[in-house]
Amino acid sequence: MPTVHRKPFGRAHGRSEVDLWTLDSGTGVRAEILTWGGVLHSLTVPDTDGVPGPVVRSLPALDDYTDKNPYFGATVGRYANRIAHGRFTLDGTTHHIPVNDRGHALHGGPEGFHTRIWEATGECGDSVAALRLALHSPHGDMGFPGALDVTATYTLDAAGTLAVDYTAVTDRPTVVTLTSHAYLNLGADDILGHTLQVDADHYLPVDPDSIPEGPITPVAGTPFDLTAPHPLGERLAGHHPQLALSGGFDHCWVLRDGDPGTLHRAARLTAPDDRRTLELWTTEPGLQVYTGNQLDGAFTDGTGRRHERHGSLCLETQHLPDSPNRPAHPTTVLRPGDTLRSRTEWRFPHLRAV
């Protein structure tokens, strides 16, 4: 039977208390979530032999999360991914977001949602364990218009599916897209032997600052063609200008069309030994795949293992980068009276064999 537990994790900057919440499926899958940054601190999943193991890479202590780090496990917003030059115009008014990445605004700016303490409420039923995180972002927060009330609700069911549902409402027009920045590794020294399939026929090429450059482009004939499963090492070893720019994948795939708001599969990731498989399902139109290109061993996990380049990857379900400046992209505008709703699920089909 699923359970929910809470315990203290420390004090952020020596002042505000941060809690660690544990969702346990009762069938071997367990998720740990911090109120700091809405961080998915750990996710433990059995393999096909029933042996539990971590599939999310983490940092060991609260200070490691509150210090500058590459968004380990964080809930990022108010705008996930990049806004070019930290500015956009909405209804005739130009808004400026503090830049924090090569002259552009990344993941909501330097003090985005990943730096906030979320209010948490745990719930448990016969078939699911749930954690509701809530955050109020005032008008003008990091330059964004509108007071925004956000929830991120994690649920873990007895089948081992972990889901996150985002909602947001605003008191004046604004832009918003949220995602989880979890670093994934299904049980190997690195991700190069992992097999990845992405359900997308197009992607967004980028310029040297990782801002979308040019039109949405077919993946056919490029290393970005993951319409069938391919080992990541094989794809990252390809000779392509876009790989050279980013040192690997740090690109958004445009997922195949589905009904707006309808859950559809985005990707399938398989461990090198085939003992764990992750399927990612979402209502979002895009998937940012980041192969940990800038990780350099400066961070470690709780065992002292270093987070190295290509040691893990992020699969970030979201709207397309820089959409507030791209009228052709699906809109990220949220207006008063409307509610943003977004759902992403981490499913583990191999558990059926356990």
PDB file of C-alpha atoms in Angstrom, residues 21 41 47 57 62 150 166 190 195 228 231 244 273 301-302 316 332 335 346:
ATOM      1  CA  TRP A  21       8.971  14.021   1.468  1.00  0.00           C
ATOM      2  CA  HIS A  41      15.875  14.292  -5.002  1.00  0.00           C
ATOM      3  CA  ASP A  47      15.105  -3.812 -12.226  1.00  0.00           C
ATOM      4  CA  ARG A  57      21.130  11.450 -10.015  1.00  0.00           C
ATOM      5  CA  LEU A  62      20.822  20.863   1.089  1.00  0.00           C
ATOM      6  CA  VAL A 150       1.447  27.477  -9.173  1.00  0.00           C
ATOM      7  CA  TYR A 166       1.338  21.379 -12.999  1.00  0.00           C
ATOM      8  CA  ASP A 190      27.241   6.768 -18.091  1.00  0.00           C
ATOM      9  CA  THR A 195      19.098   3.510 -25.931  1.00  0.00           C
ATOM     10  CA  ALA A 228      13.701   4.430 -33.811  1.00  0.00           C
ATOM     11  CA  PRO A 231      22.345   4.060 -28.467  1.00  0.00           C
ATOM     12  CA  ALA A 244      29.697  20.449 -32.117  1.00  0.00           C
ATOM     13  CA  ASP A 273      21.525  -4.249 -19.866  1.00  0.00           C
ATOM     14  CA  ASP A 301      26.196  12.317  -5.215  1.00  0.00           C
ATOM     15  CA  GLY A 302      25.730  10.904  -1.721  1.00  0.00           C
ATOM     16  CA  GLU A 316      12.432  17.914 -20.041  1.00  0.00           C
ATOM     17  CA  THR A 332       2.777  30.010 -23.689  1.00  0.00           C
ATOM     18  CA  ARG A 335      -4.523  34.959 -19.168  1.00  0.00           C
ATOM     19  CA  TRP A 346       7.436   8.485 -15.785  1.00  0.00           C
TER      20      TRP A 346
END
